[in-house]
C-alpha cells in the first residue's frame, strides 16, 4: 500500500509563520511555542514529534486559536490558511472555521464528547451548524459518517450515548465528527495514544484513507516514530518549544541531521532491530521551559555541543531541498 | 558493589532447583455485585482464566497483550496482592498461592514490584532516602543507623543517582529519576524476582532507553529475574528472553524472543506484530498491512470456543465451539490455536 503520497505543488494550504505562544506560570513566563514556522500542503500528512512538553499541542491549539487566555497568549506570528491569517479573524469568523474547514481530533475522546448527548446529535451538530441543513438531514449525514468510520449498525447506534461505546469506537466517533463538513485540514493530537495497538492501526489506517479520499491535509501529532514512519509524508521535530529539524519522512529517517533527532532514533528499540545490545539513550533530562539555556535548548544533553551552542541560538537552516535543521554542526 | 549481594543471590540459586517461578492454572475471577443494601453477585469477570508459565532465575519473561487482557492481575496475583481463585504459584520451590499474610511477609522480601506511574507510586511527604529504605525498616533488617544509611546510599548509587539525593523529596525529580527511585526501593531487600508493570510507558521516549538499560544492567549484576509487563512490543522484544502473549485472560502463545518475532504462530500474535509500525518509512511503504478488525471483547462475556475467533482472519468451524488448549510444541514454544493443534 503506498503510504507516501506526493505533496501537491503550489501555495501551501497552511503556512505557520514565526508563531510565538506563551503562558504565565508561577515560575515565570514560559515560551511554549518559540518562533515556529512550517507549511502544510493540500493532501499532505505532516507529523509533529517531540517529547512531552515540547510544544506540540500548543502549536496545534494556536492554529485553531484555542489557547486559554489567561494564562496563555499568542504573542506573534501568522497562521495563513487559504490566504487568510487566522490570528486576525474575529471570534465569529474563527468559530466558522473550526469544525468546518479545519477540524481537530483530540487524544481523549471521553473528555471531548458530551456525555449527555447522543452520538447522533454530536456527529450531526457540525453539519447542522455549519451547513445550515435541517436536523433530519444532519442525522442522515451522521449515519453515513458513522458507517464510514466502521461503526457497525450505525443507524441504530445513533441514539446511544458515548459511554455505551468502547474506547476505539469513541475515537471513531471523533473522526466522524471531524469529517462531518469535509474539512480541508484535520489536526489530530495523539489520536490513538490511549488505544491498543491493533485498534490504533485500524484508526490510523482509516484516518489516512479518508483524508486521501477527500484530499484533506492532516497534521498528526505523536511521539511514536513508528507511526510517523508509517503515515507521514513530512516530519516536524520539536524540542523545547522550537523546531529543531524538519524534512520529508524518507529523508529524515535516512539522514537525520540534528543531534536530538539522531539521539531519538538511536534510543528506540525496533521490532526488527538488533537485540541484546544496549540502547543508546539520550543522557540527561528533558528541558525545563521556564529555565531554558540561552543557546541551543538541546546543548545540555548534546554530546557535540560547543561553546557557541551554549551561548547562541542556532537558526533553522536548509541542509538540502526541503530539509532544515537548527544546529551549528556541519554534519 | 559489595560481594554480599551476589554471593547471597548465588547461594539462594543453589538452594532450590527447578524454575524460580512456576505458575500453573492460575485463575483470578472478580465477582460483579449489584444492589446497595443487599448485594448480589450478578456476573463474574474472569480476568485471569487458566494461566501457566515458568520463569527461570536471572531470566526476563515479557508479558504482552492489549488493555484488559489480565497482565496486571497476573502480576498482582503472583505477588499475592490479589487472592487467586485457583491455581498454583510455586516460587523458590514453595507454593504460595494459599499463603496467609504472615507467611507471605517472608516471601515478599524476595519478590518485589515496580509500578508504571512514577508520580503516584512514591509518597510525596517522604524523603527519597526513606522511601528507598522503608522496606528495610518494615522487615526489620535496617540494622543500626550507619548501616541503614550506607545501604540507602548503595542502592541509590546502584540505580545511577547520587547519594546526596536521599535528602530530597520526590517532587524535585523527573519521571525517569522517580522510576529509578522506585527501582532502588524494589532492590532494597535483595529480591530474586521483580515484577515490572509497564515500568517505562509513562516516560518520555528519550528517557525510556535509560531505564531499560538500567534494568538490563541490574539483571546482569544481581542475577534478578523479571516478569516484564508492557504493551510496547518493541521494548519487550529488546529486554526479554522469552515472551508470553495474553488475550482475554489466557496465554495464547509463549515462546523465546526470536521464535516469537521471527515466526509468530498464533493469529493474534501475528496481528499484534503487524500492527506495530517500524520506524523506517522506506520499509513501512512496502510492508503488507494486515489490520484486523474489532476490539478485545469484554472479559465479562468472553466469546465461546477460541476467545479470539470473532476477530481471527483464519477462524474455522471448530474455533467457534472448541476452546483450544495451550499446547507445548516441544521446541520451547506453546500455542493455543486449532491451526497448530
Ligand atoms: N494551560 C497552560 N498553562 C500553563 N502552561 C501550559 C499550559 N498549556 C501548556 N503549557 C506549557 O506549554 C508547554 C508545551 O506544552 P504542550 O502541551 O504543547 O506539550 P506537548 O508537546 O503537546 O507535550 P505532550 O507530548 O506531553 O502532549 C509545556 O511546558 C506546558 O507546561
Ligand atoms: N478489582 C477488580 N474488580 C473487577 N474487575 C477487575 C478488577 N481488576 C481488574 N479487573 C478487570 O479484569 C480485567 C483484566 O484487568 P488487568 O488490569 O489485569 O488488565 P491489563 O492487561 O493489566 O490491562 P492494561 O494494559 O490496561 O493495564 C479487566 O477486564 C479489568 O476490568
Ligand atoms: S483457534 Fe481458530 S479462531 Fe482461534 S486463533 Fe486459531 S484459527 Fe483463529
Ligand atoms: Mg500534547
Ligand atoms: Mg495493567
XYZ file of C-alpha atoms and ligand atoms in Angstrom:
744
model
C 0.000 0.000 0.000
C 1.587 3.342 -0.947
C 1.696 5.440 2.189
C 3.638 8.366 0.922
C 1.687 10.450 -1.478
C 3.323 13.217 -3.408
C 2.513 16.606 -1.921
C 0.625 18.918 -4.219
C 2.597 21.786 -5.710
C 1.699 25.478 -5.464
C 0.900 27.612 -2.439
C 0.662 25.566 0.748
C -2.764 25.176 2.312
C -1.427 26.232 5.714
C 1.534 28.442 6.464
C 2.542 28.923 10.082
C 4.944 31.830 10.330
C 7.046 32.816 13.329
C 4.444 31.671 15.842
C 5.115 32.535 19.481
C 2.768 31.335 22.238
C 3.487 31.931 25.910
C 1.999 31.039 29.279
C 2.186 32.920 32.562
C 3.053 30.407 35.257
C 4.101 30.576 38.923
C 7.648 30.095 37.766
C 7.530 32.963 35.300
C 6.739 33.274 31.633
C 7.056 30.086 29.613
C 7.572 30.284 25.868
C 5.761 27.092 24.864
C 5.988 27.751 21.126
C 9.036 29.738 20.175
C 9.200 31.206 16.652
C 7.752 28.170 14.932
C 7.269 28.170 11.142
C 6.139 25.347 8.879
C 3.863 24.653 5.910
C 1.292 22.016 5.155
C 0.345 21.374 1.540
C -3.095 20.231 0.424
C -3.400 16.454 0.705
C -0.214 16.155 2.737
C 0.281 14.425 6.101
C 2.705 16.274 8.339
C 3.714 14.720 11.656
C 4.827 16.774 14.640
C 7.033 14.769 17.014
C 8.960 15.625 20.160
C 8.972 14.835 23.821
C 6.425 15.702 26.409
C 6.171 19.459 26.893
C 7.983 20.331 23.659
C 5.046 22.443 22.426
C 3.264 20.090 20.008
C -0.242 20.524 21.410
C 0.193 24.238 21.994
C 1.209 24.616 18.335
C -1.963 22.805 17.233
C -4.177 24.741 19.620
C -2.643 28.024 18.480
C -3.534 27.281 14.854
C -7.190 27.000 15.891
C -6.904 29.822 18.428
C -7.898 27.526 21.276
C -5.263 28.750 23.735
C -6.847 29.586 27.113
C -6.211 33.251 27.874
C -5.145 33.763 30.617
C -2.687 32.144 31.256
C -1.829 31.700 27.581
C -1.285 34.227 24.826
C -0.372 34.029 21.161
C 2.210 36.782 21.118
C 3.152 36.949 17.496
C 3.117 35.228 14.158
C 0.793 34.429 11.301
C -1.316 31.381 10.573
C -2.191 31.684 6.897
C -4.904 29.291 5.868
C -6.322 29.500 2.375
C -4.926 33.005 2.090
C -6.372 34.358 5.366
C -4.494 34.988 8.622
C -6.485 33.043 11.215
C -4.881 35.048 14.010
C -6.548 38.214 12.684
C -10.076 36.831 12.375
C -12.755 37.988 14.804
C -14.322 35.413 17.149
C -17.321 34.655 14.921
C -15.116 34.129 11.886
C -12.720 31.738 13.659
C -15.666 29.759 15.035
C -16.912 29.364 11.488
C -13.541 27.866 10.514
C -13.357 25.420 13.434
C -15.171 22.175 12.778
C -15.780 23.284 9.210
C -12.709 23.768 7.034
C -10.331 22.838 9.885
C -11.264 20.030 12.271
C -9.470 18.818 15.342
C -9.266 15.339 16.896
C -8.053 15.123 20.468
C -6.354 12.355 22.399
C -9.096 11.809 24.959
C -12.393 11.164 23.223
C -14.258 10.914 26.524
C -13.368 14.448 27.564
C -14.183 15.931 24.175
C -17.513 14.152 23.717
C -20.529 15.391 25.644
C -21.683 12.523 27.893
C -25.260 13.868 27.997
C -25.874 13.967 24.238
C -26.420 11.025 21.918
C -23.678 10.224 19.459
C -26.033 11.060 16.576
C -26.609 14.579 17.883
C -22.913 15.183 18.348
C -21.916 13.974 14.913
C -24.847 15.810 13.321
C -24.196 19.063 15.127
C -21.370 20.451 12.981
C -23.389 19.655 9.848
C -26.448 21.393 11.272
C -24.345 24.334 12.438
C -22.037 24.943 9.505
C -24.075 23.617 6.626
C -27.374 25.096 7.813
C -29.325 21.974 6.962
C -32.302 20.514 8.831
C -31.747 18.136 11.754
C -33.266 15.318 9.733
C -30.633 15.815 7.022
C -27.934 16.201 9.644
C -28.925 12.847 11.193
C -28.814 11.203 7.776
C -25.322 12.560 7.323
C -24.350 11.406 10.830
C -25.442 7.879 9.997
C -23.463 7.970 6.762
C -20.385 9.202 8.620
C -20.638 6.579 11.346
C -20.788 3.765 8.813
C -17.867 5.333 7.002
C -15.743 5.077 10.160
C -16.782 1.415 10.522
C -19.215 1.689 13.420
C -21.254 -1.476 12.998
C -25.005 -0.994 12.774
C -24.651 2.797 12.588
C -28.363 3.521 12.192
C -29.419 2.043 15.500
C -26.321 3.293 17.301
C -27.115 6.970 16.580
C -29.218 7.087 19.718
C -26.558 5.628 22.009
C -24.548 7.750 24.438
C -20.726 7.938 24.400
C -20.333 5.726 27.493
C -22.066 2.926 25.620
C -19.232 2.928 23.087
C -15.799 1.335 23.557
C -12.635 3.467 23.511
C -11.908 2.616 19.892
C -15.476 3.361 18.841
C -15.413 6.741 20.605
C -12.257 7.628 18.750
C -14.026 6.677 15.507
C -16.885 8.975 16.503
C -14.348 11.782 16.918
C -13.099 11.089 13.415
C -16.667 11.060 12.086
C -17.271 14.452 13.711
C -14.048 15.802 12.274
C -15.021 14.649 8.797
C -18.591 15.946 9.017
C -18.031 19.050 6.912
C -15.300 17.726 4.587
C -12.528 19.769 6.203
C -9.506 20.775 4.178
C -7.275 20.282 7.203
C -7.543 17.840 10.107
C -5.398 18.359 13.178
C -5.108 15.100 15.141
C -3.379 15.421 18.524
C -2.228 11.951 19.667
C -5.465 10.461 18.332
C -4.570 6.876 19.229
C -2.220 7.088 22.208
C -4.820 5.730 24.621
C -5.778 2.846 22.328
C -4.490 -0.679 21.901
C -2.064 -1.319 19.062
C -4.457 -3.327 16.902
C -7.113 -0.620 17.308
C -4.523 2.125 16.786
C -3.635 0.536 13.454
C -7.317 0.407 12.437
C -7.966 4.036 13.361
C -4.860 5.484 11.737
C -5.355 3.473 8.552
C -8.932 4.731 8.436
C -7.942 8.337 9.053
C -5.289 8.130 6.376
C -7.656 6.520 3.882
C -10.384 9.102 4.500
C -8.024 12.045 4.193
C -6.662 10.579 0.983
C -10.148 10.091 -0.458
C -11.094 13.709 0.189
C -7.533 15.008 -0.337
C -7.581 16.739 3.037
C -4.331 17.609 4.720
C -3.516 16.047 8.068
C -1.366 17.285 10.929
C -0.598 14.236 13.056
C 0.864 14.886 16.488
C 2.536 11.877 18.044
C 5.583 10.751 19.989
C 5.685 7.412 18.173
C 8.366 7.371 15.495
C 6.888 4.168 14.077
C 3.524 5.832 13.486
C 5.302 8.714 11.784
C 7.180 6.345 9.505
C 4.004 4.551 8.502
C 1.760 7.552 7.872
C 3.582 10.875 7.433
C 4.886 12.497 4.275
C 6.841 15.073 6.196
C 8.016 15.465 9.798
C 8.495 18.427 12.118
C 10.684 17.626 15.138
C 10.209 19.900 18.154
C 12.395 20.299 21.202
C 11.929 22.863 23.969
C 9.239 24.788 22.065
C 11.295 25.097 18.892
C 11.544 23.244 15.628
C 14.950 21.579 15.565
C 14.554 19.690 12.303
C 12.050 19.230 9.504
C 12.261 17.074 6.387
C 10.329 14.641 4.205
C 9.958 11.381 6.192
C 12.163 9.274 3.938
C 14.930 11.831 4.119
C 14.615 12.382 7.864
C 14.868 8.687 8.743
C 17.619 8.009 6.227
C 19.676 11.064 7.152
C 18.682 12.627 10.485
C 20.821 15.765 10.861
C 20.026 17.228 14.275
C 21.714 15.529 17.263
C 18.350 15.311 19.062
C 16.696 13.557 16.108
C 19.678 11.227 15.823
C 19.582 10.545 19.539
C 15.883 9.779 19.387
C 16.333 7.303 16.550
C 19.187 5.555 18.370
C 17.304 5.318 21.636
C 14.217 3.456 20.454
C 14.171 -0.325 20.175
C 12.741 -1.555 16.868
C 10.649 -4.601 16.213
C 13.161 -5.576 13.540
C 16.312 -4.245 15.235
C 19.315 -5.875 16.923
C 18.637 -7.404 20.289
C 20.891 -7.997 23.224
C 22.778 -4.779 22.664
C 22.297 -1.764 24.873
C 20.095 1.040 23.626
C 21.863 4.358 23.259
C 19.895 6.711 25.467
C 19.963 10.480 25.285
C 21.595 11.293 28.604
C 20.227 13.986 30.901
C 16.715 15.267 31.343
C 14.212 16.999 29.046
C 14.441 20.792 29.214
C 12.572 22.935 31.684
C 10.776 25.547 29.588
C 10.765 28.020 32.466
C 14.522 27.783 32.595
C 15.884 27.266 29.092
C 19.584 27.764 28.402
C 20.449 30.859 26.323
C 21.755 28.935 23.313
C 20.526 25.712 21.780
C 17.858 24.116 24.016
C 19.446 20.706 23.411
C 23.012 21.809 24.281
C 22.950 20.469 27.884
C 22.277 16.931 26.555
C 24.230 17.150 23.309
C 27.475 15.160 23.009
C 28.764 17.542 20.342
C 27.875 20.880 21.925
C 30.461 23.647 21.651
C 30.679 26.981 23.465
C 28.865 28.588 20.592
C 25.930 26.157 21.039
C 25.680 27.118 24.694
C 25.614 30.841 24.005
C 23.995 31.395 20.652
C 20.705 30.110 19.394
C 21.029 28.116 16.152
C 18.595 29.247 13.429
C 16.640 26.758 11.318
C 18.690 26.442 8.132
C 18.348 24.458 4.929
C 20.655 21.449 4.636
C 19.138 20.349 1.347
C 15.949 20.881 -0.553
C 13.049 20.720 1.983
C 15.338 19.503 4.787
C 16.070 22.024 7.553
C 17.894 21.788 10.858
C 18.629 24.144 13.736
C 22.180 23.158 14.648
C 25.616 24.698 14.204
C 27.296 21.404 13.331
C 28.072 20.778 9.703
C 27.169 17.105 9.868
C 29.197 -3.372 44.549
C 29.734 -5.424 47.741
C 30.113 -9.159 47.403
C 27.424 -9.903 49.965
C 24.681 -9.332 47.393
C 25.995 -11.525 44.632
C 27.017 -14.348 46.939
C 23.664 -14.265 48.640
C 21.905 -14.490 45.298
C 24.157 -17.350 44.240
C 23.534 -19.231 47.473
C 19.832 -18.856 47.004
C 20.032 -20.024 43.423
C 21.812 -23.179 44.551
C 19.323 -23.832 47.337
C 16.489 -24.998 45.102
C 16.484 -26.355 41.598
C 13.782 -26.013 39.015
C 12.487 -22.695 37.803
C 12.377 -19.701 40.104
C 8.656 -19.321 39.494
C 6.132 -21.807 38.197
C 2.569 -20.649 37.673
C 0.034 -23.390 36.991
C -3.591 -22.933 36.003
C -3.813 -19.532 37.668
C -7.315 -18.073 37.780
C -8.381 -14.744 39.211
C -12.113 -14.113 38.963
C -13.768 -10.955 40.238
C -17.400 -11.014 41.298
C -19.564 -8.261 39.811
C -22.019 -7.165 42.508
C -25.291 -5.319 42.188
C -27.516 -3.752 44.820
C -26.866 -1.237 47.579
C -28.057 -2.810 50.817
C -28.288 -6.439 49.821
C -25.503 -7.167 47.393
C -25.980 -9.899 44.898
C -23.402 -11.304 42.550
C -24.706 -10.820 39.021
C -21.686 -11.846 36.978
C -18.008 -12.812 37.095
C -15.083 -11.108 35.397
C -12.659 -13.866 34.524
C -9.675 -11.525 34.452
C -7.146 -14.360 34.522
C -8.544 -17.692 33.469
C -6.043 -20.516 33.465
C -2.556 -19.063 33.024
C 0.538 -21.279 33.232
C 4.199 -20.440 32.666
C 7.629 -20.742 34.235
C 10.344 -18.185 34.847
C 13.974 -19.121 35.447
C 16.450 -17.396 37.696
C 18.052 -14.414 36.023
C 15.593 -14.597 33.160
C 13.202 -11.998 31.749
C 9.764 -13.122 30.680
C 7.850 -10.444 28.781
C 4.082 -10.393 29.219
C 2.245 -8.604 26.418
C -1.317 -8.170 25.287
C -3.907 -5.479 24.951
C -5.632 -3.473 27.626
C -7.743 -5.552 29.993
C -6.315 -8.949 28.989
C -5.192 -9.620 32.565
C -1.491 -8.739 32.652
C -1.577 -6.635 35.822
C -3.958 -9.068 37.514
C -1.496 -11.893 36.808
C 1.344 -9.863 38.331
C -0.659 -8.851 41.388
C -1.788 -12.432 41.993
C 1.799 -13.702 41.914
C 2.726 -11.068 44.494
C -0.366 -12.166 46.394
C -1.728 -8.637 46.413
C -4.803 -10.379 44.984
C -6.114 -13.769 46.045
C -6.095 -16.348 43.266
C -9.373 -18.131 42.592
C -7.490 -21.273 41.567
C -4.041 -22.451 40.568
C -0.554 -22.898 41.949
C 2.162 -20.276 42.304
C 5.391 -22.086 43.072
C 8.079 -19.578 43.972
C 11.544 -20.787 45.023
C 10.125 -24.266 45.478
C 7.226 -23.233 47.683
C 3.546 -22.983 46.649
C 2.477 -19.561 47.864
C -0.987 -19.495 46.287
C -2.714 -20.071 49.612
C -0.193 -18.494 51.994
C -1.647 -16.281 54.694
C -0.345 -12.756 55.399
C 2.247 -13.917 57.910
C 3.808 -16.461 55.581
C 3.641 -14.062 52.620
C 5.609 -11.489 54.575
C 8.742 -13.588 54.340
C 8.195 -14.350 50.657
C 7.596 -10.686 49.830
C 11.228 -9.882 50.618
C 12.325 -11.894 47.620
C 9.649 -10.701 45.228
C 9.127 -7.017 44.530
C 7.190 -4.794 42.178
C 7.989 -1.711 40.097
C 4.954 0.272 39.014
C 4.060 2.236 35.906
C 3.306 5.551 37.469
C 6.474 7.202 38.735
C 4.347 10.080 40.062
C 1.686 8.277 42.048
C 3.764 5.448 43.478
C 6.129 7.476 45.673
C 4.905 9.073 48.908
C 5.353 12.830 48.331
C 5.889 13.544 52.034
C 8.800 11.175 52.448
C 12.437 11.899 51.662
C 13.833 9.799 48.848
C 16.220 8.034 51.241
C 13.371 6.941 53.477
C 11.299 5.789 50.514
C 14.174 3.596 49.379
C 14.925 2.369 52.916
C 11.337 1.793 54.059
C 11.207 -1.909 53.122
C 14.321 -2.467 55.300
C 12.550 -0.892 58.266
C 9.261 -2.706 57.635
C 11.028 -6.052 57.515
C 13.228 -5.233 60.500
C 16.520 -5.544 58.667
C 17.570 -1.889 58.703
C 20.358 -2.520 61.229
C 21.939 0.417 63.023
C 21.768 3.933 61.686
C 25.127 3.812 59.956
C 24.350 0.507 58.225
C 20.922 1.796 57.162
C 22.428 4.946 55.669
C 25.152 3.043 53.908
C 22.645 0.647 52.368
C 20.481 3.530 51.111
C 23.492 5.239 49.595
C 24.491 1.986 47.941
C 21.001 1.447 46.484
C 20.746 4.992 45.218
C 24.130 4.693 43.535
C 23.137 1.359 42.025
C 20.326 2.991 40.049
C 22.539 5.781 38.763
C 21.525 8.569 41.126
C 23.729 10.494 43.562
C 23.696 9.521 47.269
C 23.030 13.096 48.395
C 19.691 12.908 46.599
C 18.489 10.863 49.592
C 17.738 14.100 51.416
C 15.381 15.424 48.737
C 11.663 14.889 48.064
C 10.107 13.077 45.055
C 8.623 16.224 43.505
C 12.135 17.519 42.877
C 12.763 14.655 40.446
C 11.825 13.999 36.841
C 9.785 10.982 35.737
C 12.853 8.948 34.799
C 14.587 9.745 38.088
C 11.470 8.807 40.052
C 11.337 5.498 38.252
C 14.954 4.927 39.338
C 13.925 5.665 42.929
C 11.127 3.081 42.635
C 13.649 0.539 41.342
C 16.088 1.280 44.190
C 13.292 0.654 46.661
C 12.403 -2.626 44.974
C 16.039 -3.734 45.256
C 16.368 -2.922 48.966
C 15.635 -6.433 50.250
C 17.681 -8.329 47.627
C 14.749 -9.853 45.755
C 15.243 -12.650 43.250
C 12.178 -11.617 41.221
C 10.902 -8.190 40.237
C 7.512 -7.824 38.640
C 7.625 -4.727 36.452
C 4.193 -3.454 35.408
C 4.607 -1.072 32.451
C 7.746 0.383 34.036
C 8.699 2.676 31.154
C 5.433 3.518 29.430
C 4.902 6.755 31.347
C 8.370 8.015 30.407
C 9.496 10.158 27.504
C 10.892 8.228 24.582
C 14.360 9.670 25.160
C 14.269 8.604 28.827
C 12.841 5.095 28.306
C 16.155 3.839 26.962
C 17.970 4.964 30.139
C 15.600 2.951 32.317
C 15.544 -0.116 30.038
C 19.359 -0.165 30.126
C 19.295 0.137 33.912
C 17.007 -2.892 34.185
C 19.375 -4.912 31.981
C 22.493 -3.818 33.906
C 20.940 -4.641 37.260
C 19.939 -8.062 35.990
C 23.497 -8.820 34.945
C 24.919 -7.629 38.253
C 22.372 -9.111 40.628
C 21.041 -12.121 38.749
C 17.479 -10.819 39.005
C 14.548 -12.373 37.185
C 11.912 -10.051 35.720
C 8.316 -10.555 34.792
C 8.193 -7.587 32.436
C 4.637 -6.457 31.691
C 4.298 -3.986 28.848
C 2.196 -3.217 25.831
C 5.122 -1.889 23.754
C 6.250 -4.911 21.758
C 9.494 -3.293 20.666
C 10.588 -2.638 24.252
C 9.523 -6.141 25.327
C 11.449 -7.706 22.491
C 14.533 -5.761 23.480
C 14.560 -6.794 27.118
C 13.027 -10.308 27.196
C 14.461 -13.806 26.836
C 11.000 -15.303 26.430
C 7.614 -13.727 25.808
C 4.060 -14.703 26.707
C 1.198 -13.192 24.699
C -2.107 -12.842 26.538
C -5.606 -12.441 25.138
C -8.699 -12.192 27.340
C -7.309 -13.857 30.452
C -5.326 -16.567 28.665
C -1.843 -17.069 27.297
C -2.293 -17.736 23.575
C 1.387 -18.122 22.727
C 4.598 -18.380 24.705
C 7.984 -18.672 23.031
C 11.547 -17.487 23.035
C 12.008 -13.974 21.795
C 13.460 -14.982 18.465
C 10.851 -17.656 17.811
C 8.067 -15.241 18.529
C 9.321 -12.316 16.497
C 10.723 -14.270 13.566
C 7.719 -16.504 13.168
C 4.686 -15.657 15.269
C 2.329 -18.648 15.088
C -0.891 -17.607 16.779
C -3.070 -15.386 14.532
C -3.383 -12.887 17.378
C 0.387 -12.678 17.814
C 0.645 -12.159 14.061
C -1.956 -9.384 14.157
C -0.222 -7.720 17.084
C 3.147 -7.705 15.330
C 1.678 -6.407 12.085
C 0.012 -3.551 13.954
C 3.298 -2.239 15.358
C 4.810 0.226 12.916
C 8.561 0.112 12.370
C 10.371 3.462 12.451
C 11.538 3.219 8.859
C 9.355 4.843 6.189
C 11.026 3.028 3.298
C 10.282 -0.320 4.932
C 6.773 0.660 6.008
C 5.887 1.637 2.432
C 6.397 -1.948 1.303
C 5.252 -3.785 4.431
C 1.977 -5.645 3.984
C -0.690 -4.096 6.181
C -2.739 -6.832 7.762
C -5.072 -4.933 10.020
C -7.585 -6.976 11.962
C -10.980 -5.519 12.766
C -12.811 -5.251 16.068
C -11.581 -4.766 19.590
C -10.796 -7.016 22.527
C -14.190 -8.165 23.851
C -15.164 -7.663 27.481
C -13.795 -10.176 29.975
C -17.345 -10.329 31.337
C -18.565 -12.148 28.246
C -15.670 -13.958 26.580
C -16.704 -15.492 23.246
C -17.283 -19.259 23.186
C -14.724 -21.518 21.536
C -11.446 -19.752 20.838
C -11.670 -16.361 22.508
C -10.020 -14.751 19.500
C -12.324 -16.264 16.887
C -14.583 -13.191 16.292
C -11.513 -11.221 15.159
C -9.481 -14.031 13.689
C -8.912 -13.888 9.919
C -8.372 -17.659 9.840
C -11.185 -18.887 12.085
C -12.702 -22.262 11.163
C -15.828 -24.044 12.389
C -14.030 -25.753 15.254
C -12.842 -22.336 16.505
C -16.392 -21.192 17.191
C -17.184 -24.036 19.567
C -13.978 -25.606 20.875
C -11.608 -23.761 23.151
C -8.051 -24.606 22.005
C -5.583 -25.732 24.703
C -2.180 -24.139 25.084
C -0.191 -26.951 23.501
C 3.517 -27.430 24.043
C 5.307 -27.871 20.741
C 8.410 -29.360 22.277
C 10.751 -26.660 20.967
C 10.196 -24.253 23.842
C 7.075 -22.837 22.270
C 3.434 -23.366 23.179
C 0.449 -22.155 21.127
C -3.300 -22.214 21.779
C -4.816 -22.407 18.304
C -6.601 -25.082 16.279
C -4.354 -24.309 13.307
C -1.466 -25.624 15.370
C -3.182 -28.454 17.147
N -2.705 25.957 30.204
C -1.386 26.016 30.400
N -0.861 26.730 31.414
C 0.464 26.789 31.618
N 1.378 26.178 30.844
C 0.924 25.460 29.822
C -0.468 25.330 29.543
N -0.615 24.521 28.457
C 0.642 24.172 28.093
N 1.560 24.733 28.896
C 3.012 24.563 28.802
O 3.418 24.622 27.475
C 4.440 23.686 27.209
C 4.158 22.904 25.972
O 3.013 22.101 26.233
P 2.362 21.162 25.136
O 1.076 20.719 25.727
O 2.321 21.828 23.832
O 3.385 19.959 25.075
P 3.321 18.679 24.118
O 4.499 18.738 23.235
O 1.975 18.576 23.497
O 3.552 17.514 25.192
P 2.829 16.090 25.357
O 3.618 15.155 24.499
O 3.036 15.785 26.815
O 1.395 16.233 24.976
C 4.574 22.819 28.442
O 5.770 23.134 29.108
C 3.381 23.163 29.268
O 3.711 23.143 30.622
N -10.575 -5.332 41.220
C -11.230 -5.639 40.094
N -12.566 -5.867 40.107
C -13.235 -6.199 38.981
N -12.646 -6.320 37.771
C -11.324 -6.103 37.699
C -10.555 -5.750 38.847
N -9.253 -5.591 38.441
C -9.228 -5.817 37.118
N -10.470 -6.138 36.671
C -10.812 -6.496 35.294
O -10.001 -7.582 34.936
C -9.585 -7.483 33.579
C -8.070 -7.537 33.499
O -7.534 -6.349 34.059
P -5.985 -6.048 34.143
O -5.817 -4.774 34.882
O -5.265 -7.234 34.652
O -5.610 -5.856 32.614
P -4.221 -5.414 31.964
O -3.872 -6.464 30.977
O -3.225 -5.092 33.010
O -4.659 -4.119 31.165
P -3.878 -2.719 30.933
O -2.961 -2.967 29.771
O -4.992 -1.789 30.569
O -3.173 -2.364 32.199
C -10.215 -6.227 33.045
O -11.397 -6.559 32.385
C -10.487 -5.429 34.274
O -11.567 -4.560 34.062
S -8.134 -21.298 17.140
Fe -9.163 -20.624 15.291
S -10.044 -18.630 15.821
Fe -8.553 -19.141 17.383
S -6.732 -18.173 16.643
Fe -6.603 -20.240 15.902
S -7.525 -20.128 13.874
Fe -8.066 -18.241 14.886
Mg 0.335 17.272 23.788
Mg -2.274 -3.301 33.587
